[in-house]
Structure formats: structure tokens, C-alpha cells
Amino acid sequence: MKVLVIGSGAREHALTRALSFDPAVSELHAAPGNPGIARVAALHPVDPMDPIAVAALAESLGVDLVVVGPEAPLVAGVADPIRKAGIACFGPGKAAAMLEGSKAFAKEVMKAAGVPTAGARVCRSGSDLAAALDAFGAPHVVKDDGLAAGKGVVVTSDRATALAHGDAIISTGGTVVVEEYLDGPEVSVFCLSDGETVVPLEPAQDFKRAYDGDKGLNTGGMGAYSPLPWAPRTLAAEVVRTVAQPTIAEMARRGTPFQGVLYCGLALSSKGVKVIEFNVRFGDPEVQSVLARLETPLAGILLAVAEARLGSLPKLRWRADAAVTVVVAAHGYPGDVRSGDDIAGIDAAERETGVHVLHAGTKEKDGRLVSSGGRILSVVGLGRDLTAARERAYAGVSRIQLEGSHHRSDIALAAANMEVE
Ligand code: AMP
Ligand code: GLY
């Protein structure tokens, strides 16, 4: 099987790495990729945001499967011309990608499908906004309706801050969604769907805030782990039954079937499992931990999704091991980041037992590896339990040299402590 992966982050490096271990994969390509991905795939300098160019690349390479990593190309409709060219594609078409492209659309689908989620109001004016904030009360949750690369959501008890965030979106012509606040721990459950059948992956948890103890600004994610020793064993099955299956059925009923991965971002609230958000791609860095634990070869799974044969896929096999991913971020992240710093120590990190390193914001410059972005590397540790996996991941992180970088030191700490009891 020849496979093309679209994207350039650590998520796409995790995907290409897993695909490279699959004996069914004969050729692996990526566009545009990154220096880590270049170790396992041939890179092509094609813009993921140009659907026609991506489809043309897939045709010229004669690939059997295209796997689209990030949301922006999916929301821009990259999957449609690929499918039109008769090539299997993992990732929803433009219409189904609206589940991530518009939070108001996602809320509407959830309502129609009877999926539990936070109550919400769509606001297009300052007066709508003020009324919605008062109706729900503090803490306030104010979201940009559209894609905002993780920067669109403000959760605050300060009404003025909530108003200012919403007003800023409305003043640039945007739409705001104000929501009821959900309490309880958050989990990510990735549900594969071929348009009809749903197969969940093992749940993971992400750490969104920049600093230890959940301090600092929201980021794209500073680390993740799987499994979740504290969560009910039935969690994934419950999410399929109450969230993913009804959503997939509703999308099919509308004539816009969803093929790819529905990322269910959930709050295990005091009133049960509720959806915080849908994404239409794998979570980064959660998937780095989830794929490290997946034993079933990946290409066959993704192809079964893209060819609508998920119903006949054998049950997925998982390693008993736990996986912990720690993100090494650039100086200044998630604010203004500094680029061009030398990166060293990746080979030393990978010599640590059970450790591999995935590239995100890296590039080659005059034969050196330098930083170029916010999240630079994902260091993944695999061990017999979360305590062992953490030790390995942090042993790996300690080998990385990148001036001014920062990482969280408490990824999976609370969960590992629960495991011991
Ligand atoms: P989102 O981009 O929708 O995932 O939101 C980013 C983060 O904001 C989530 O991971 C949560 O931590 C928080 N958040 C979003 N919606 C809510 C909500 N309704 N209640 C509480 N926290 C929320
Ligand atoms: N880790 C959060 C996300 O991928 O959206």
C-alpha cells in the first residue's frame, strides 16, 4: 500500500511513524512534512491548504490512501477532490468537516442527534453577547465560532474579560458562541467512523494550559497520556453510544457522511459525559500517546475507514503499556515565540529505553536542526504503567537541548499517583 500523509506536526510524525511500522505499507509520502517525518517518508513541498494541488500529488504518486492530519485543510475541503479522483481518503469532506469548522453547526447537529453538551447561545451582536453572559452566569465560556487554532476560547469568571473577548470577535465580523460552564475532568476519545460504523480508540487526556498545575494560557496541548486509570472502563463504549454513534447517524441522514476520526472532547461532569467540542482529526498531543499503545497495524485501520469497511475490521489490539507524551515548547510559547534556536539531544533521548521523539516545529537550516514554531518536539515514553512511562518520557526530555525551551513537569503525575493506590 502506498500512503500519503498531509501535514507537518508531531501528530503527522506519529502517524507516519506508525505507518512505517506497518508491513502492508510499501511506500510512504508526506506533504509538506518536517525533518522528523523525512526519516520515514518522502517529502513533497505541496501546500495542504490547496485541495487541487494535494489531489494532483496523490494522483501523480499513485497512492492508495491519503491521510489528512490537520483540521484547516479538511475544513477547506481537501478530502473532496481526492475522493473524486477515486483515491481513498482518511478525513471528512468539506460538509462533514463543518463539525469542527463551526461550533454553532456542531451544536445544531448535537441538538438534532440528542447528544449531551453544554447549553449554548449563538451571538452576533454585543447585546446578544451581554444577554447570554447574564443568562448562563459565571464562570463564562466564550468561543469564536470558527477555527482559531486553539486561541478562540476564553473561560473566565470575569465578566469584563468575557465581554471583551466576545466583542473582539464580533467587531471583526465573527460569530460568538457562549456556553454553559462544564465542571469535571476532560478526556479525549477518538472515534473512527467510515460514515456508518464507529470504532473508538483508547481514551487519553491532554494538558491544555502552558504551565504546571494548569497555570498559564491555553495552548494546543503540552502533554498527554493514555490509558486513564481513574476513568470508568466503560467510558469509550458510553461515548460511542451517547455521542459518536448518534452524531455519525445524523451526519449520514443529512447526506454528508463523516469518514475519518471524530475527536470527542468531553467533560466527565457531575451531570454525566458531555461534549465540550468536536474536532474532525486526531488530537495533538493525545494521538502521540494513543498510537504508541496501538498494536494493530495502522494502515489497514485507516484504509478500512476510508473504504467504508470498518464493520469487518477485527477488534483493535492494544499494548498493556502506558504512554506519556511531553511537549517541548519554544521560548515564549504560547505567546510570541522565538525561532531559529539549535536543537540537540534527540538521538540521546531516543537511546533512553522506551523513548521516541516526534518533530513538530523543527526545520533544517544550513545542515543544522533549528526550532521553527511553538511546540517543537513531542517526547513519548512507553512503560509498564504511567509511573514508568513518565520516568522514561522525562528522561528523554532531560536529554533535549533547546535554548529557552519549556515543558510541563506534571504530565500524567496525578494519574500515576492514583495508579499506585
Ligand atoms: P475548545 O477549543 O472548545 O476545546 O475549548 C478549549 C478549552 O476550553 C477546553 O479544553 C476546556 O478546557 C475549556 N472549555 C471549553 N468549553 C468549556 C465549557 N463549556 N465549560 C468548561 N470549560 C470549557
Ligand atoms: N490537544 C487538543 C487538540 O488537538 O485540539
Tab-separated table of C-alpha atoms and ligand atoms in Angstrom:
chain	number	residue	atom	x	y	z
A	1	MET	CA	0.000	0.000	0.000
A	2	LYS	CA	1.251	3.492	-0.895
A	3	VAL	CA	0.221	6.162	1.589
A	4	LEU	CA	0.410	9.981	1.549
A	5	VAL	CA	0.126	11.862	4.856
A	6	ILE	CA	-0.825	15.559	4.790
A	7	GLY	CA	0.522	17.881	7.484
A	8	SER	CA	3.720	18.825	9.272
A	9	GLY	CA	3.282	18.470	13.020
A	10	ALA	CA	4.040	15.885	15.693
A	11	ARG	CA	0.609	14.337	15.071
A	12	GLU	CA	1.620	13.676	11.458
A	13	HIS	CA	5.026	12.413	12.576
A	14	ALA	CA	3.250	9.981	14.938
A	15	LEU	CA	1.010	8.838	12.080
A	16	THR	CA	3.867	8.360	9.588
A	17	ARG	CA	5.986	6.598	12.217
A	18	ALA	CA	3.171	4.136	12.969
A	19	LEU	CA	2.509	3.658	9.239
A	20	SER	CA	6.220	2.995	8.667
A	21	PHE	CA	5.991	0.003	11.049
A	22	ASP	CA	3.080	-1.500	9.109
A	23	PRO	CA	4.377	-4.266	6.815
A	24	ALA	CA	1.461	-3.563	4.440
A	25	VAL	CA	2.920	-0.110	3.637
A	26	SER	CA	5.297	-0.234	0.674
A	27	GLU	CA	5.743	3.499	0.109
A	28	LEU	CA	5.234	6.413	2.467
A	29	HIS	CA	4.945	10.052	1.352
A	30	ALA	CA	4.198	13.273	3.224
A	31	ALA	CA	3.361	16.857	2.288
A	32	PRO	CA	4.861	19.071	3.420
A	33	GLY	CA	6.190	17.000	6.358
A	34	ASN	CA	9.058	18.011	8.629
A	35	PRO	CA	12.643	16.853	9.279
A	36	GLY	CA	11.454	14.047	11.591
A	37	ILE	CA	8.913	12.788	9.079
A	38	ALA	CA	11.674	12.891	6.430
A	39	ARG	CA	13.325	9.965	8.203
A	40	VAL	CA	10.416	7.671	7.350
A	41	ALA	CA	8.681	9.256	4.336
A	42	ALA	CA	9.488	11.049	1.076
A	43	LEU	CA	8.582	14.742	1.437
A	44	HIS	CA	6.756	16.830	-1.177
A	45	PRO	CA	6.565	20.634	-0.942
A	46	VAL	CA	2.822	20.897	-1.572
A	47	ASP	CA	0.570	23.285	0.360
A	48	PRO	CA	-2.018	21.307	2.393
A	49	MET	CA	-4.411	24.260	2.003
A	50	ASP	CA	-4.521	23.820	-1.785
A	51	PRO	CA	-7.017	20.942	-2.336
A	52	ILE	CA	-6.389	20.688	-6.089
A	53	ALA	CA	-2.612	20.528	-5.638
A	54	VAL	CA	-2.936	17.860	-2.917
A	55	ALA	CA	-5.254	15.734	-5.091
A	56	ALA	CA	-2.865	16.146	-8.047
A	57	LEU	CA	0.055	15.000	-5.867
A	58	ALA	CA	-1.887	11.949	-4.681
A	59	GLU	CA	-2.713	11.048	-8.293
A	60	SER	CA	0.825	11.563	-9.567
A	61	LEU	CA	2.231	9.378	-6.768
A	62	GLY	CA	-0.405	6.721	-7.423
A	63	VAL	CA	-1.139	6.351	-3.719
A	64	ASP	CA	-3.828	4.007	-2.378
A	65	LEU	CA	-4.637	6.152	0.649
A	66	VAL	CA	-4.345	9.794	1.699
A	67	VAL	CA	-4.394	10.563	5.431
A	68	VAL	CA	-5.143	14.196	6.267
A	69	GLY	CA	-3.730	15.229	9.659
A	70	PRO	CA	-4.784	18.819	10.456
A	71	GLU	CA	-8.221	20.452	10.555
A	72	ALA	CA	-7.606	23.504	8.364
A	73	PRO	CA	-7.156	21.563	5.085
A	74	LEU	CA	-10.181	19.376	5.941
A	75	VAL	CA	-12.359	22.413	6.614
A	76	ALA	CA	-11.029	23.893	3.327
A	77	GLY	CA	-12.320	20.759	1.588
A	78	VAL	CA	-9.111	18.895	0.732
A	79	ALA	CA	-10.754	15.448	1.011
A	80	ASP	CA	-13.350	16.092	-1.712
A	81	PRO	CA	-11.103	16.284	-4.813
A	82	ILE	CA	-9.062	13.334	-3.505
A	83	ARG	CA	-12.186	11.137	-3.298
A	84	LYS	CA	-13.376	12.496	-6.637
A	85	ALA	CA	-10.116	11.258	-8.137
A	86	GLY	CA	-11.051	7.784	-6.906
A	87	ILE	CA	-8.440	7.708	-4.134
A	88	ALA	CA	-9.344	6.538	-0.614
A	89	CYS	CA	-9.073	9.387	1.892
A	90	PHE	CA	-8.969	9.309	5.681
A	91	GLY	CA	-10.643	12.562	6.733
A	92	PRO	CA	-14.094	14.077	6.225
A	93	GLY	CA	-15.133	16.120	3.197
A	94	LYS	CA	-15.847	19.824	3.492
A	95	ALA	CA	-19.500	19.424	4.525
A	96	ALA	CA	-18.761	16.957	7.344
A	97	ALA	CA	-15.660	18.890	8.491
A	98	MET	CA	-18.067	21.678	9.496
A	99	LEU	CA	-18.373	19.773	12.783
A	100	GLU	CA	-15.080	21.453	13.646
A	101	GLY	CA	-15.306	24.414	11.232
A	102	SER	CA	-18.302	25.911	13.011
A	103	LYS	CA	-19.090	25.443	16.686
A	104	ALA	CA	-22.648	26.676	16.057
A	105	PHE	CA	-23.110	23.953	13.390
A	106	ALA	CA	-21.739	21.318	15.782
A	107	LYS	CA	-24.217	22.447	18.454
A	108	GLU	CA	-27.067	22.231	15.971
A	109	VAL	CA	-26.104	18.668	14.969
A	110	MET	CA	-25.746	17.623	18.616
A	111	LYS	CA	-29.187	19.016	19.368
A	112	ALA	CA	-30.744	17.163	16.436
A	113	ALA	CA	-28.947	13.947	17.470
A	114	GLY	CA	-29.778	14.254	21.173
A	115	VAL	CA	-26.091	14.383	22.170
A	116	PRO	CA	-25.364	15.742	25.673
A	117	THR	CA	-23.382	19.001	25.537
A	118	ALA	CA	-23.187	22.352	27.287
A	119	GLY	CA	-26.148	24.636	26.678
A	120	ALA	CA	-25.154	27.365	24.224
A	121	ARG	CA	-26.289	30.571	22.540
A	122	VAL	CA	-25.040	31.904	19.228
A	123	CYS	CA	-24.364	35.665	19.416
A	124	ARG	CA	-23.893	38.076	16.531
A	125	SER	CA	-24.160	41.398	18.410
A	126	GLY	CA	-22.903	42.989	21.611
A	127	SER	CA	-26.384	42.938	23.114
A	128	ASP	CA	-26.869	39.199	22.342
A	129	LEU	CA	-23.492	38.597	23.971
A	130	ALA	CA	-24.281	40.524	27.152
A	131	ALA	CA	-27.657	38.804	27.485
A	132	ALA	CA	-26.086	35.347	27.013
A	133	LEU	CA	-23.402	36.011	29.650
A	134	ASP	CA	-26.086	37.013	32.115
A	135	ALA	CA	-28.297	34.049	31.249
A	136	PHE	CA	-25.575	31.443	31.907
A	137	GLY	CA	-23.741	33.302	34.695
A	138	ALA	CA	-20.086	32.819	35.752
A	139	PRO	CA	-17.776	31.092	35.032
A	140	HIS	CA	-18.214	32.379	31.486
A	141	VAL	CA	-17.289	30.351	28.414
A	142	VAL	CA	-16.925	32.447	25.250
A	143	LYS	CA	-15.889	30.860	21.941
A	144	ASP	CA	-15.107	32.018	18.439
A	145	ASP	CA	-17.474	30.098	16.145
A	146	GLY	CA	-14.793	29.400	13.545
A	147	LEU	CA	-11.349	27.805	13.519
A	148	ALA	CA	-8.970	29.729	15.765
A	149	ALA	CA	-6.034	27.329	16.218
A	150	GLY	CA	-6.758	26.805	19.920
A	151	LYS	CA	-6.944	30.553	20.667
A	152	GLY	CA	-10.689	31.061	20.253
A	153	VAL	CA	-11.902	30.045	23.701
A	154	VAL	CA	-11.872	32.098	26.889
A	155	VAL	CA	-13.064	30.627	30.182
A	156	THR	CA	-13.195	33.264	32.909
A	157	SER	CA	-15.135	34.373	35.948
A	158	ASP	CA	-14.511	37.992	34.984
A	159	ARG	CA	-17.469	39.342	33.022
A	160	ALA	CA	-15.436	42.211	31.520
A	161	THR	CA	-12.830	39.777	30.128
A	162	ALA	CA	-15.593	37.588	28.688
A	163	LEU	CA	-17.289	40.606	27.087
A	164	ALA	CA	-14.010	41.909	25.645
A	165	HIS	CA	-13.186	38.527	24.027
A	166	GLY	CA	-16.674	38.243	22.515
A	167	ASP	CA	-16.729	41.875	21.351
A	168	ALA	CA	-13.343	41.445	19.652
A	169	ILE	CA	-14.708	38.517	17.619
A	170	ILE	CA	-17.953	40.301	16.722
A	171	SER	CA	-16.120	43.507	15.752
A	172	THR	CA	-14.144	41.610	13.102
A	173	GLY	CA	-17.327	40.156	11.626
A	174	GLY	CA	-17.195	36.861	13.530
A	175	THR	CA	-19.832	34.901	15.396
A	176	VAL	CA	-19.571	34.056	19.090
A	177	VAL	CA	-20.862	31.018	20.942
A	178	VAL	CA	-21.483	31.498	24.684
A	179	GLU	CA	-21.813	28.294	26.666
A	180	GLU	CA	-22.802	26.883	29.993
A	181	TYR	CA	-19.686	26.035	32.049
A	182	LEU	CA	-18.971	22.300	32.403
A	183	ASP	CA	-17.190	21.022	35.508
A	184	GLY	CA	-15.229	17.790	35.854
A	185	PRO	CA	-12.151	16.258	34.224
A	186	GLU	CA	-11.711	16.422	30.459
A	187	VAL	CA	-10.953	13.427	28.265
A	188	SER	CA	-10.406	12.915	24.561
A	189	VAL	CA	-11.962	9.901	22.858
A	190	PHE	CA	-11.100	9.422	19.191
A	191	CYS	CA	-13.914	7.675	17.354
A	192	LEU	CA	-13.104	6.266	13.920
A	193	SER	CA	-16.036	6.315	11.547
A	194	ASP	CA	-16.496	5.159	7.968
A	195	GLY	CA	-19.748	7.096	7.670
A	196	GLU	CA	-21.803	4.484	9.472
A	197	THR	CA	-19.835	2.209	11.817
A	198	VAL	CA	-17.965	3.700	14.803
A	199	VAL	CA	-14.848	2.211	16.444
A	200	PRO	CA	-13.346	4.047	19.429
A	201	LEU	CA	-9.639	4.249	20.254
A	202	GLU	CA	-8.394	4.144	23.846
A	203	PRO	CA	-9.205	7.356	25.762
A	204	ALA	CA	-6.453	9.893	26.508
A	205	GLN	CA	-6.097	13.084	28.497
A	206	ASP	CA	-4.494	16.282	27.317
A	207	PHE	CA	-2.931	19.134	29.329
A	208	LYS	CA	-4.066	22.375	27.738
A	209	ARG	CA	-2.518	25.034	29.969
A	210	ALA	CA	1.048	26.211	29.475
A	211	TYR	CA	2.466	25.621	32.961
A	212	ASP	CA	2.453	23.116	35.827
A	213	GLY	CA	-0.659	22.997	37.960
A	214	ASP	CA	-2.788	24.111	34.987
A	215	LYS	CA	-1.436	27.659	35.252
A	216	GLY	CA	-0.912	29.988	32.329
A	217	LEU	CA	-2.644	30.390	28.999
A	218	ASN	CA	-4.376	27.727	26.939
A	219	THR	CA	-2.100	26.066	24.390
A	220	GLY	CA	-2.549	23.486	21.647
A	221	GLY	CA	-1.631	20.899	24.317
A	222	MET	CA	1.506	20.480	26.438
A	223	GLY	CA	1.337	16.740	27.039
A	224	ALA	CA	-0.948	13.735	27.151
A	225	TYR	CA	-1.224	10.214	28.476
A	226	SER	CA	-3.137	7.002	27.974
A	227	PRO	CA	-4.699	4.918	29.477
A	228	LEU	CA	-6.723	6.739	32.148
A	229	PRO	CA	-6.574	4.555	35.286
A	230	TRP	CA	-9.165	6.715	37.024
A	231	ALA	CA	-11.831	6.628	34.303
A	232	PRO	CA	-14.604	4.051	34.081
A	233	ARG	CA	-13.675	1.076	31.858
A	234	THR	CA	-16.922	1.570	30.010
A	235	LEU	CA	-16.081	5.169	29.040
A	236	ALA	CA	-15.269	4.580	25.355
A	237	ALA	CA	-18.350	2.410	24.865
A	238	GLU	CA	-20.526	5.026	26.546
A	239	VAL	CA	-19.096	7.784	24.345
A	240	VAL	CA	-19.826	5.727	21.226
A	241	ARG	CA	-23.391	5.065	22.361
A	242	THR	CA	-24.349	8.523	23.596
A	243	VAL	CA	-22.141	10.811	21.481
A	244	ALA	CA	-20.377	9.407	18.417
A	245	GLN	CA	-22.939	6.975	17.016
A	246	PRO	CA	-25.866	9.435	17.155
A	247	THR	CA	-23.679	12.179	15.602
A	248	ILE	CA	-22.454	9.909	12.796
A	249	ALA	CA	-26.041	8.782	12.131
A	250	GLU	CA	-27.230	12.395	11.994
A	251	MET	CA	-24.471	13.342	9.537
A	252	ALA	CA	-25.398	10.360	7.319
A	253	ARG	CA	-29.087	11.285	7.499
A	254	ARG	CA	-28.168	14.763	6.213
A	255	GLY	CA	-26.402	13.262	3.222
A	256	THR	CA	-22.971	14.365	4.498
A	257	PRO	CA	-21.496	11.160	5.951
A	258	PHE	CA	-18.450	11.556	8.163
A	259	GLN	CA	-15.402	9.455	7.239
A	260	GLY	CA	-12.334	9.874	9.387
A	261	VAL	CA	-11.876	10.433	13.092
A	262	LEU	CA	-14.400	12.291	15.207
A	263	TYR	CA	-12.460	13.698	18.142
A	264	CYS	CA	-14.865	13.831	21.066
A	265	GLY	CA	-13.565	16.356	23.609
A	266	LEU	CA	-15.596	15.574	26.722
A	267	ALA	CA	-16.180	16.745	30.253
A	268	LEU	CA	-16.969	13.978	32.745
A	269	SER	CA	-19.255	16.418	34.511
A	270	SER	CA	-21.298	15.926	37.646
A	271	LYS	CA	-24.264	15.520	35.286
A	272	GLY	CA	-22.630	12.823	33.144
A	273	VAL	CA	-20.484	12.770	29.997
A	274	LYS	CA	-20.932	15.955	27.957
A	275	VAL	CA	-19.302	17.159	24.749
A	276	ILE	CA	-17.025	20.190	25.074
A	277	GLU	CA	-16.085	20.185	21.426
A	278	PHE	CA	-15.818	18.086	18.309
A	279	ASN	CA	-12.742	18.063	16.130
A	280	VAL	CA	-12.515	16.266	12.818
A	281	ARG	CA	-8.940	14.987	13.184
A	282	PHE	CA	-6.750	13.325	15.777
A	283	GLY	CA	-5.757	15.371	18.833
A	284	ASP	CA	-2.190	16.544	19.173
A	285	PRO	CA	-0.519	15.506	21.534
A	286	GLU	CA	-3.072	12.848	22.601
A	287	VAL	CA	-2.596	10.740	19.472
A	288	GLN	CA	1.159	10.525	20.114
A	289	SER	CA	0.293	8.574	23.291
A	290	VAL	CA	-2.584	6.602	21.773
A	291	LEU	CA	-0.625	5.423	18.714
A	292	ALA	CA	2.319	4.408	20.904
A	293	ARG	CA	-0.043	1.897	22.538
A	294	LEU	CA	-1.774	0.640	19.398
A	295	GLU	CA	-0.622	-2.828	18.373
A	296	THR	CA	-2.816	-3.391	15.311
A	297	PRO	CA	-1.013	-2.116	12.184
A	298	LEU	CA	-2.315	1.379	11.414
A	299	ALA	CA	-2.609	1.456	7.612
A	300	GLY	CA	-5.224	-1.289	7.487
A	301	ILE	CA	-7.338	0.565	10.056
A	302	LEU	CA	-7.201	3.892	8.239
A	303	LEU	CA	-7.904	2.230	4.877
A	304	ALA	CA	-10.921	0.411	6.355
A	305	VAL	CA	-12.276	3.811	7.457
A	306	ALA	CA	-11.639	5.351	4.026
A	307	GLU	CA	-13.144	2.374	2.149
A	308	ALA	CA	-16.185	2.126	4.453
A	309	ARG	CA	-15.344	-1.368	5.723
A	310	LEU	CA	-14.933	-0.595	9.406
A	311	GLY	CA	-17.677	-3.101	10.293
A	312	SER	CA	-15.499	-6.005	9.159
A	313	LEU	CA	-12.274	-4.807	10.812
A	314	PRO	CA	-11.038	-7.236	13.503
A	315	LYS	CA	-11.064	-5.898	17.068
A	316	LEU	CA	-8.179	-3.494	17.698
A	317	ARG	CA	-5.297	-4.784	19.817
A	318	TRP	CA	-3.589	-2.602	22.421
A	319	ARG	CA	-0.335	-2.950	24.329
A	320	ALA	CA	-0.731	-3.306	28.079
A	321	ASP	CA	1.856	-0.474	28.353
A	322	ALA	CA	1.066	3.118	29.255
A	323	ALA	CA	2.295	6.063	27.186
A	324	VAL	CA	3.169	9.587	28.304
A	325	THR	CA	3.914	12.419	25.868
A	326	VAL	CA	5.671	15.597	26.979
A	327	VAL	CA	5.763	18.579	24.622
A	328	VAL	CA	8.921	20.667	24.475
A	329	ALA	CA	7.807	24.186	23.550
A	330	ALA	CA	9.731	27.174	22.231
A	331	HIS	CA	10.746	30.185	24.250
A	332	GLY	CA	7.688	32.387	24.636
A	333	TYR	CA	5.058	29.783	23.668
A	334	PRO	CA	2.036	30.212	23.586
A	335	GLY	CA	2.789	33.907	23.079
A	336	ASP	CA	5.327	35.275	20.605
A	337	VAL	CA	7.808	32.500	20.021
A	338	ARG	CA	11.474	32.719	19.199
A	339	SER	CA	12.605	30.679	16.199
A	340	GLY	CA	15.960	29.557	14.884
A	341	ASP	CA	17.410	28.087	18.100
A	342	ASP	CA	19.608	24.999	17.698
A	343	ILE	CA	18.074	21.690	18.774
A	344	ALA	CA	20.329	18.906	20.075
A	345	GLY	CA	19.986	15.680	22.036
A	346	ILE	CA	17.249	13.896	20.058
A	347	ASP	CA	19.433	10.824	19.398
A	348	ALA	CA	20.463	10.721	23.061
A	349	ALA	CA	16.799	10.945	24.091
A	350	GLU	CA	15.909	8.062	21.782
A	351	ARG	CA	18.695	5.929	23.284
A	352	GLU	CA	16.762	6.018	26.556
A	353	THR	CA	14.697	2.816	26.907
A	354	GLY	CA	11.126	3.139	25.666
A	355	VAL	CA	11.528	6.684	24.324
A	356	HIS	CA	10.897	8.144	20.901
A	357	VAL	CA	10.893	11.755	19.800
A	358	LEU	CA	8.464	13.290	17.318
A	359	HIS	CA	9.131	16.532	15.461
A	360	ALA	CA	6.672	19.437	15.233
A	361	GLY	CA	8.215	22.918	14.899
A	362	THR	CA	11.618	21.934	13.545
A	363	LYS	CA	13.458	22.695	10.327
A	364	GLU	CA	16.851	22.158	8.736
A	365	LYS	CA	18.947	25.260	8.256
A	366	ASP	CA	22.477	25.067	6.853
A	367	GLY	CA	22.695	21.430	7.940
A	368	ARG	CA	21.533	22.195	11.492
A	369	LEU	CA	18.230	21.340	13.135
A	370	VAL	CA	16.587	24.510	14.462
A	371	SER	CA	13.312	25.482	16.110
A	372	SER	CA	10.559	26.898	13.955
A	373	GLY	CA	7.215	27.167	15.692
A	374	GLY	CA	5.572	26.942	19.105
A	375	ARG	CA	5.506	23.278	20.008
A	376	ILE	CA	8.882	21.926	18.877
A	377	LEU	CA	9.061	18.253	19.883
A	378	SER	CA	6.891	15.569	21.461
A	379	VAL	CA	8.878	13.191	23.655
A	380	VAL	CA	6.976	9.926	24.125
A	381	GLY	CA	7.744	7.404	26.879
A	382	LEU	CA	6.262	3.921	26.899
A	383	GLY	CA	6.373	1.845	30.101
A	384	ARG	CA	4.555	-0.847	32.003
A	385	ASP	CA	2.472	1.745	33.860
A	386	LEU	CA	2.119	5.536	33.897
A	387	THR	CA	4.827	5.925	36.534
A	388	ALA	CA	7.339	4.068	34.354
A	389	ALA	CA	6.181	5.830	31.178
A	390	ARG	CA	6.564	9.241	32.873
A	391	GLU	CA	10.055	8.409	34.092
A	392	ARG	CA	11.069	7.427	30.584
A	393	ALA	CA	9.454	10.420	28.892
A	394	TYR	CA	11.150	12.825	31.311
A	395	ALA	CA	14.489	11.002	30.969
A	396	GLY	CA	14.121	11.697	27.256
A	397	VAL	CA	13.187	15.342	27.798
A	398	SER	CA	16.271	15.836	30.008
A	399	ARG	CA	18.472	14.935	27.007
A	400	ILE	CA	16.969	17.604	24.745
A	401	GLN	CA	18.889	20.822	24.428
A	402	LEU	CA	16.968	23.828	23.133
A	403	GLU	CA	17.780	27.281	24.484
A	404	GLY	CA	14.857	28.933	26.270
A	405	SER	CA	12.506	25.991	25.789
A	406	HIS	CA	9.962	24.973	28.386
A	407	HIS	CA	7.839	21.948	29.197
A	408	ARG	CA	5.439	20.890	31.922
A	409	SER	CA	6.831	18.628	34.619
A	410	ASP	CA	3.456	17.325	35.831
A	411	ILE	CA	2.150	15.466	32.775
A	412	ALA	CA	0.240	12.361	33.992
A	413	LEU	CA	1.504	12.933	37.544
A	414	ALA	CA	-1.868	12.879	39.308
A	415	ALA	CA	-2.992	9.853	37.276
A	416	ALA	CA	0.263	7.987	38.019
A	417	ASN	CA	-0.246	8.632	41.726
A	418	MET	CA	-3.757	7.177	41.524
A	419	GLU	CA	-2.364	4.068	39.857
A	420	VAL	CA	-0.142	3.331	42.875
A	421	GLU	CA	-3.056	3.338	45.322
B	1	AMP	P1	-12.321	24.064	22.935
B	1	AMP	O1	-11.453	24.751	21.923
B	1	AMP	O2	-13.774	24.193	22.651
B	1	AMP	O3	-11.860	22.667	23.225
B	1	AMP	O4	-12.035	24.775	24.327
B	1	AMP	C1	-10.749	24.855	24.857
B	1	AMP	C2	-10.796	24.549	26.317
B	1	AMP	O5	-11.658	25.455	26.985
B	1	AMP	C3	-11.353	23.177	26.651
B	1	AMP	O6	-10.387	22.166	26.582
B	1	AMP	C4	-11.819	23.385	28.065
B	1	AMP	O7	-10.756	23.320	28.986
B	1	AMP	C5	-12.340	24.794	28.042
B	1	AMP	N1	-13.785	24.791	27.781
B	1	AMP	C6	-14.388	24.850	26.584
B	1	AMP	N2	-15.739	24.781	26.702
B	1	AMP	C7	-15.994	24.683	28.033
B	1	AMP	C8	-17.202	24.606	28.808
B	1	AMP	N3	-18.414	24.638	28.247
B	1	AMP	N4	-17.064	24.503	30.134
B	1	AMP	C9	-15.846	24.487	30.720
B	1	AMP	N5	-14.680	24.583	30.053
B	1	AMP	C10	-14.740	24.684	28.717
B	2	GLY	N1	-4.914	18.532	22.020
B	2	GLY	C1	-6.021	19.299	21.617
B	2	GLY	C2	-6.288	19.288	20.187
B	2	GLY	O1	-5.656	18.597	19.416
B	2	GLY	O2	-7.193	20.013	19.782
